[in-house]
Coordinates of C-alpha atoms and ligand atoms in Angstrom, one line a residue:
X1 CA 64.5 109.3 134.7
X2 CA 62.4 106.2 135.4
X3 CA 61.6 103.0 134.3
X4 CA 57.6 104.0 133.9
X5 CA 58.6 106.7 131.2
X6 CA 61.1 104.7 129.0
X7 CA 58.5 101.6 129.0
X8 CA 55.9 104.7 128.1
X9 CA 58.7 105.5 125.2
X10 CA 58.8 102.4 123.3
X11 CA 55.5 100.9 124.1
X12 CA 54.6 104.1 121.7
X13 CA 57.2 103.7 118.6
X14 CA 59.2 106.1 119.8
X15 CA 63.2 105.4 120.3
X16 CA 65.7 105.1 123.4
X17 CA 68.4 107.2 123.9
X18 CA 71.3 105.9 125.1
X19 CA 71.4 108.1 128.2
X20 CA 67.8 105.9 128.8
X21 CA 69.1 102.6 128.1
X22 CA 72.6 103.5 130.4
X23 CA 70.3 104.1 132.7
X24 CA 67.6 100.9 132.6
X25 CA 70.1 98.0 132.6
X26 CA 72.0 100.1 135.3
X27 CA 69.7 100.7 137.6
X28 CA 67.6 97.3 136.8
X29 CA 70.9 94.9 137.5
X30 CA 71.8 97.2 141.0
X31 CA 67.5 96.0 141.4
X32 CA 66.3 99.6 140.9
X33 CA 64.3 99.2 138.1
X34 CA 62.0 96.2 139.1
X35 CA 61.4 92.3 138.0
X36 CA 57.3 93.4 136.1
X37 CA 58.8 96.3 134.9
X38 CA 61.5 94.9 132.8
X39 CA 59.1 92.0 131.8
X40 CA 56.4 95.0 130.7
X41 CA 59.9 96.6 128.9
X42 CA 61.1 93.1 126.7
X43 CA 57.5 93.2 125.8
X44 CA 57.6 96.5 124.3
X45 CA 60.4 95.8 122.8
X46 CA 59.1 92.9 121.1
X47 CA 56.9 94.9 119.7
X48 CA 58.5 97.7 118.7
X49 CA 61.8 96.8 117.8
X50 CA 64.9 98.7 118.5
X51 CA 66.5 100.5 115.7
X52 CA 71.0 100.0 115.4
X53 CA 71.8 102.4 117.5
X54 CA 69.7 101.4 120.1
X55 CA 70.9 97.9 119.3
X56 CA 74.1 98.6 120.1
X57 CA 74.1 100.6 122.8
X58 CA 72.2 98.1 124.6
X59 CA 74.9 96.0 124.4
X60 CA 77.6 97.8 124.8
X61 CA 75.4 98.6 128.8
X62 CA 75.3 94.7 129.2
X63 CA 78.7 94.4 128.2
X64 CA 79.4 97.0 130.5
X65 CA 77.1 95.0 133.6
X66 CA 80.5 92.8 133.9
X67 CA 84.3 92.4 132.4
X68 CA 85.6 92.6 130.2
X69 CA 88.6 89.4 129.2
X70 CA 91.7 90.3 127.3
X71 CA 93.4 86.8 126.3
X72 CA 96.7 88.3 126.2
X73 CA 100.0 85.9 126.2
X74 CA 98.9 83.8 123.8
X75 CA 100.7 82.6 120.8
X76 CA 98.0 82.2 118.4
X77 CA 95.2 83.6 117.0
X78 CA 91.4 83.2 119.1
X79 CA 88.6 82.9 117.5
X80 CA 85.5 81.8 118.4
X81 CA 82.8 79.8 117.2
X82 CA 78.2 80.7 119.0
X83 CA 75.1 78.8 117.6
X84 CA 71.8 80.0 117.9
X85 CA 71.1 76.5 118.8
X86 CA 69.3 73.4 116.9
X87 CA 69.2 69.8 117.8
X88 CA 71.5 67.6 117.5
X89 CA 73.7 70.7 117.3
X90 CA 77.0 69.0 118.5
X91 CA 79.1 70.9 116.6
X92 CA 80.8 72.9 118.9
X93 CA 82.4 69.4 120.7
X94 CA 84.5 68.4 117.1
X95 CA 84.7 72.1 115.8
X96 CA 86.5 73.8 118.6
X97 CA 89.0 71.2 119.1
X98 CA 89.2 71.1 115.3
X99 CA 90.0 74.4 114.9
X100 CA 92.7 74.1 118.1
X101 CA 94.9 71.4 115.9
X102 CA 94.5 73.9 113.4
X103 CA 97.2 76.2 115.4
X104 CA 94.1 79.1 116.3
X105 CA 93.1 78.9 120.1
X106 CA 89.6 78.6 120.6
X107 CA 87.5 80.1 124.0
X108 CA 84.6 78.5 123.7
X109 CA 82.4 79.8 126.8
X110 CA 79.0 77.6 126.3
X111 CA 75.6 77.2 128.6
X112 CA 73.2 74.7 129.2
X113 CA 70.0 73.7 127.6
X114 CA 67.0 75.0 128.3
X115 CA 63.8 74.1 126.3
X116 CA 63.8 71.5 122.9
X117 CA 67.6 72.5 122.2
X118 CA 70.2 71.5 124.1
X119 CA 73.5 72.8 126.5
X120 CA 77.6 72.0 125.5
X121 CA 78.2 72.1 128.9
X122 CA 75.4 69.4 129.5
X123 CA 76.7 67.3 127.0
X124 CA 80.4 67.0 128.3
X125 CA 79.4 66.5 131.5
X126 CA 77.9 63.0 130.3
X127 CA 81.9 62.3 129.9
X128 CA 83.4 61.3 133.6
X129 CA 85.1 63.7 135.5
X130 CA 84.3 66.4 133.5
X131 CA 83.9 69.8 134.9
X132 CA 82.4 72.9 133.2
X133 CA 83.5 75.4 136.0
X134 CA 87.0 76.5 135.5
X135 CA 89.3 80.0 137.4
X136 CA 89.6 83.3 134.8
X137 CA 93.5 81.7 135.3
X138 CA 92.5 77.9 134.8
X139 CA 90.3 78.8 131.5
X140 CA 93.8 81.4 130.6
X141 CA 96.4 78.2 130.9
X142 CA 94.4 75.7 129.0
X143 CA 94.2 78.4 126.2
X144 CA 97.3 78.4 125.8
X145 CA 98.2 74.8 126.7
X146 CA 96.0 73.2 124.6
X147 CA 94.4 75.9 122.8
X148 CA 90.9 74.4 123.1
X149 CA 88.8 75.1 125.9
X150 CA 84.8 74.7 126.9
X151 CA 83.7 76.2 130.4
X152 CA 81.0 78.1 131.6
X153 CA 80.5 81.5 131.9
X154 CA 81.3 83.2 135.6
X155 CA 78.6 85.3 137.4
X156 CA 80.6 88.0 135.8
X157 CA 80.1 88.0 132.3
X158 CA 77.7 90.3 131.2
X159 CA 75.9 89.6 133.5
X160 CA 72.1 92.0 132.9
X161 CA 71.9 89.8 129.9
X162 CA 71.9 86.6 132.4
X163 CA 69.2 88.5 134.6
X164 CA 67.4 89.6 131.4
X165 CA 67.4 86.3 130.2
X166 CA 66.0 84.2 132.6
X167 CA 63.3 87.1 132.6
X168 CA 62.8 86.7 129.3
X169 CA 62.4 83.2 129.1
X170 CA 59.6 83.3 132.0
X171 CA 57.6 86.1 130.0
X172 CA 57.9 85.5 126.3
X173 CA 59.4 87.8 125.3
X174 CA 62.9 85.4 123.9
X175 CA 62.0 86.0 119.9
X176 CA 63.1 89.4 119.5
X177 CA 65.8 89.8 117.1
X178 CA 67.4 92.9 118.4
X179 CA 66.9 91.1 122.2
X180 CA 68.6 87.9 121.0
X181 CA 71.5 89.7 118.8
X182 CA 72.4 91.9 122.3
X183 CA 72.2 88.9 124.2
X184 CA 74.5 86.8 121.9
X185 CA 76.9 89.7 121.4
X186 CA 77.6 91.0 125.0
X187 CA 78.8 87.4 126.0
X188 CA 80.8 86.9 123.0
X189 CA 82.2 89.8 122.5
X190 CA 83.0 90.5 126.2
X191 CA 84.4 87.0 126.4
X192 CA 87.8 88.6 124.2
X193 CA 87.7 86.0 120.6
X194 CA 89.2 88.2 118.1
X195 CA 87.3 86.6 115.8
X196 CA 83.3 85.0 115.3
X197 CA 81.7 82.7 113.6
X198 CA 78.0 82.4 114.0
X199 CA 75.8 79.4 113.4
X200 CA 72.2 80.7 113.0
X201 CA 70.0 78.4 112.5
X202 CA 66.4 78.2 110.4
X203 CA 63.8 75.9 110.7
X204 CA 61.4 74.1 113.2
X205 CA 63.9 73.2 115.3
X206 CA 65.3 76.9 115.5
X207 CA 64.4 80.4 117.4
X208 CA 63.7 82.1 113.8
X209 CA 61.7 79.7 111.8
X210 CA 62.5 81.9 108.2
X211 CA 65.1 82.7 106.8
X212 CA 64.5 86.2 106.3
X213 CA 64.5 86.5 110.4
X214 CA 67.6 84.8 110.1
X215 CA 69.0 86.9 107.8
X216 CA 68.3 89.4 109.9
X217 CA 69.9 88.5 113.4
X218 CA 72.3 87.0 110.7
X219 CA 73.3 91.1 109.8
X220 CA 72.6 92.4 112.7
X221 CA 74.5 90.3 114.8
X222 CA 77.2 91.0 112.6
X223 CA 77.2 94.5 112.6
X224 CA 77.8 94.4 116.5
X225 CA 80.9 92.1 116.4
X226 CA 81.9 94.0 113.7
X227 CA 81.5 97.6 115.5
X228 CA 83.4 96.0 118.7
X229 CA 86.3 94.9 116.8
X230 CA 85.6 91.4 116.6
X231 CA 86.1 90.1 113.0
X232 CA 82.5 88.4 112.7
X233 CA 80.7 86.4 110.1
X234 CA 77.9 84.5 110.4
X235 CA 76.7 81.5 108.3
X236 CA 72.6 80.3 107.7
X237 CA 72.5 76.8 108.1
X238 CA 69.5 74.8 107.8
X239 CA 67.9 73.8 111.1
X240 CA 64.8 71.8 109.3
X241 CA 65.8 68.4 110.5
X242 CA 67.8 67.5 113.1
X243 CA 71.5 68.0 112.9
X244 CA 72.8 63.8 112.3
X245 CA 71.8 60.9 114.0
X246 CA 71.7 61.6 117.7
X247 CA 69.6 64.1 120.0
X248 CA 70.2 63.7 124.2
X249 CA 74.0 64.1 126.2
X250 CA 75.9 60.7 125.6
X251 CA 74.3 60.4 123.1
X252 CA 75.1 63.3 120.9
X253 CA 79.1 62.7 122.2
X254 CA 79.5 59.0 120.9
X255 CA 78.2 60.9 117.8
X256 CA 81.1 63.8 117.6
X257 CA 83.5 61.4 118.9
X258 CA 83.1 59.5 115.3
X259 CA 83.6 62.1 113.9
X260 CA 86.7 62.7 115.3
X261 CA 87.2 59.2 114.3
X262 CA 87.4 60.3 111.0
X263 CA 83.2 58.7 110.5
X264 CA 79.4 59.8 111.1
X265 CA 76.9 61.3 109.7
X266 CA 77.7 63.5 106.5
X267 CA 75.3 66.5 107.7
X268 CA 77.8 67.0 110.7
X269 CA 80.4 66.2 108.8
X270 CA 80.5 68.8 106.3
X271 CA 78.9 71.8 108.4
X272 CA 82.1 71.5 111.1
X273 CA 84.5 71.9 108.0
X274 CA 82.6 75.1 106.4
X275 CA 82.6 76.9 110.3
X276 CA 86.3 75.2 110.3
X277 CA 87.4 76.9 107.5
X278 CA 85.0 80.1 108.0
X279 CA 87.1 80.5 111.6
X280 CA 90.1 79.7 109.8
X281 CA 89.8 82.3 107.0
X282 CA 89.1 84.7 109.3
X283 CA 92.1 84.5 111.9
X284 CA 94.4 84.4 108.2
X285 CA 95.5 80.2 108.6
X286 CA 95.5 78.6 105.3
X287 CA 94.9 75.0 107.3
X288 CA 92.4 72.4 105.7
X289 CA 90.7 71.9 108.2
X290 CA 89.2 68.0 106.3
X291 CA 93.4 66.8 106.6
X292 CA 93.2 67.8 110.3
X293 CA 90.0 65.9 110.5
X294 CA 91.4 63.0 108.8
X295 CA 94.9 62.2 110.5
X296 CA 94.0 62.5 114.0
X297 CA 95.0 65.9 115.0
X298 CA 91.5 67.2 115.3
X299 CA 90.9 63.7 118.0
X300 CA 94.7 64.0 120.1
X301 CA 93.3 67.8 120.8
X302 CA 89.9 66.6 121.9
X303 CA 91.5 63.7 124.1
X304 CA 94.0 66.3 125.7
X305 CA 91.5 69.1 125.9
X306 CA 89.1 66.6 128.2
X307 CA 92.2 65.0 130.0
X308 CA 92.7 69.1 131.0
X309 CA 88.7 69.3 132.6
X310 CA 89.1 66.5 134.3
X311 CA 87.3 63.8 131.5
X312 CA 88.7 60.5 130.7
X313 CA 88.0 60.4 127.1
X314 CA 88.6 56.8 127.6
X315 CA 85.2 55.8 129.9
X316 CA 82.1 54.9 129.0
X317 CA 79.3 56.9 128.4
X318 CA 75.9 57.1 130.3
X319 CA 73.5 55.2 128.5
X320 CA 69.6 55.3 129.6
X321 CA 68.1 52.2 130.8
X322 CA 65.4 51.5 128.3
X323 CA 64.3 51.5 124.6
X324 CA 62.2 51.8 122.4
X325 CA 62.1 52.0 119.1
X326 CA 59.6 54.0 116.7
X327 CA 58.4 52.2 113.6
X328 CA 57.5 53.4 109.9
X329 CA 53.9 52.9 109.6
X330 CA 54.2 52.6 105.6
X331 CA 56.5 52.4 102.6
X332 CA 58.3 56.3 100.4
X333 CA 60.4 58.5 100.9
X334 CA 61.2 60.2 104.9
X335 CA 60.9 63.5 102.7
X336 CA 60.3 65.5 106.6
X337 CA 62.0 64.8 109.5
X338 CA 60.9 68.2 112.3
X339 CA 63.3 69.1 114.5
X340 CA 61.4 69.9 116.8
X341 CA 59.7 67.3 117.2
X342 CA 62.6 65.2 117.4
X343 CA 64.0 68.0 120.2
X344 CA 61.5 68.1 122.2
X345 CA 60.5 64.0 122.6
X346 CA 64.9 63.8 123.2
X347 CA 63.2 66.3 126.1
X348 CA 60.4 64.3 127.0
X349 CA 62.9 61.5 127.3
X350 CA 64.9 63.5 129.8
X351 CA 67.5 65.0 127.6
X352 CA 66.6 68.3 129.3
X353 CA 64.9 70.2 131.4
X354 CA 61.8 72.8 132.5
X355 CA 63.8 75.5 135.2
X356 CA 67.1 75.6 135.3
X357 CA 68.3 74.2 138.3
X358 CA 67.0 70.3 136.5
X359 CA 68.6 68.0 136.6
X360 CA 69.2 66.3 132.9
X361 CA 69.5 62.1 132.0
X362 CA 72.9 62.2 130.4
X363 CA 71.7 58.6 128.4
X364 CA 68.6 59.8 127.6
X365 CA 67.9 61.4 124.1
X366 CA 66.2 60.6 120.7
X367 CA 69.1 58.3 118.2
X368 CA 67.6 58.7 114.0
X369 CA 68.1 55.4 112.3
X370 CA 66.9 57.1 108.6
X371 CA 67.5 61.0 108.1
X372 CA 65.8 63.1 105.6
X373 CA 65.2 61.5 101.8
X374 CA 65.9 58.1 102.7
X375 CA 63.5 54.7 101.5
X376 CA 62.0 53.1 103.5
X377 CA 59.7 50.4 103.9
X378 CA 56.9 49.6 106.9
X379 CA 58.4 48.4 110.0
X380 CA 61.3 49.7 109.5
X381 CA 63.4 51.8 112.4
X382 CA 63.2 55.5 112.4
X383 CA 64.3 56.3 115.5
X384 CA 64.8 55.0 119.1
X385 CA 63.6 57.0 122.2
X386 CA 67.0 55.9 125.1
X387 CA 64.5 57.2 129.5
X388 CA 65.7 56.6 132.9
X389 CA 62.5 55.7 133.2
X390 CA 59.7 54.0 130.2
X391 CA 57.6 56.2 131.3
X392 CA 58.8 59.1 129.8
X393 CA 58.0 56.5 126.0
X394 CA 54.4 58.4 126.0
X395 CA 54.8 61.9 125.9
X396 CA 57.6 61.6 123.6
X397 CA 55.9 59.1 120.8
X398 CA 53.6 61.6 121.4
X399 CA 55.8 64.6 119.9
X400 CA 57.0 62.0 117.3
X401 CA 53.2 61.7 116.0
X402 CA 54.1 64.0 112.7
X403 CA 57.7 64.2 113.3
X404 CA 58.4 61.8 110.5
X405 CA 56.5 62.6 106.1
X406 CA 56.5 60.2 104.8
X407 CA 56.1 60.8 101.2
X408 CA 56.2 59.7 97.1
X409 CA 58.9 62.8 96.1
X410 CA 62.2 63.1 97.1
X411 CA 61.7 65.8 99.4
X412 CA 62.3 69.8 99.5
X413 CA 65.0 70.7 101.1
X414 CA 67.2 73.7 101.4
X415 CA 71.0 73.4 101.3
X416 CA 72.4 72.9 105.0
X417 CA 74.4 76.1 104.4
X418 CA 71.7 78.2 103.4
X419 CA 74.1 81.8 102.5
X420 CA 77.1 83.4 104.5
X421 CA 76.7 87.3 105.8
X422 CA 79.7 89.0 106.8
X423 CA 82.5 90.9 104.6
Ligands
URA1 N1 70.9 82.6 122.8 C1 71.3 83.7 123.8 O1 72.0 83.3 124.4 N2 69.9 84.7 123.7 C2 69.0 84.5 123.6 O2 68.4 85.1 123.8 C3 68.6 83.5 122.8 C4 69.2 82.6 122.2

């Protein structure tokens, strides 16, 4: 077998055999297939696609490139959530302790932010003392004692995906349903969870800009999970506008803590409860998460989860040194607050990174003062930019130039939870 004939077969619209898929991924991990060959194959897959059998085999081969964890010795069912990534998406921070406080075990292996969407680990690392690098034994022990753990994936979790994702990121080959589905599901299946809820985002701030593309991604991932013995369902949710009012690491932690304390923006609460109900349904726990959020049990679990990983839940969160207000140029109804533009502005303020080894600023980001649908007056503060260096405000303001649409109507909008996919 050789890489060039596999690339040619896919380039010309062919269907790869199981043996070709196993060979090319195994040889890539062993560095016998060169980066440029894998890049060419990824581009061919972007153009030609893969059928369901190819995607399932590609996923299985990526799982087999590392270890598939078995989460044993737990007295409760395991269930995880994965979001395809959006702006202001701090749901994991609230959902993980909430669902654990409802009686499930939530094993979250998360990543860092790249581009305009934030990463859960970057957000949690803004809490003084908190660390993400747990050993397998520490991870499992915390899952038993607290029921909730958010940690970095180790190098043995689908290592083929780690290399391939980095390559796709720099070769314009991220946006492919088969490659995204296989990438996400190989990690989630290898993590060892018994059930999984996918939050597939749709809109300007998401990978999937249209509903048909998001639906196809959700259906592909649900089928991959189910066929691998993981009970899986998906919610398609709106990412045309940011979630909540905060985008940026410590800013989002602060907003998540507000929700855990019984307050916070209504959209963050709504989505958290919708995902929690879906997770609890999958594992057959008839508990109302709204009660567990309201009576403080979710907050107690958050505190234990943060402390178990060295963090101080009472410590002041870092704040950026400089602020800049963005004012409404006219009066009217805020018919649009564009998620991508706000994510880009937060990133340019210093909340995100360009290369994966770059540091992030814990305090940087954007806080919105108004959400889509609000009535504003000329001169009202629409948003506040936060940065350590005021030189960053120019680029962030440029990103926000078209972000706010002020009009006369009420604005068209999709519901927050658009649709459910799954058995
Ligand atoms: N997230 C992943 O883990 N992989 C992708 O391909 C896209 C988003």
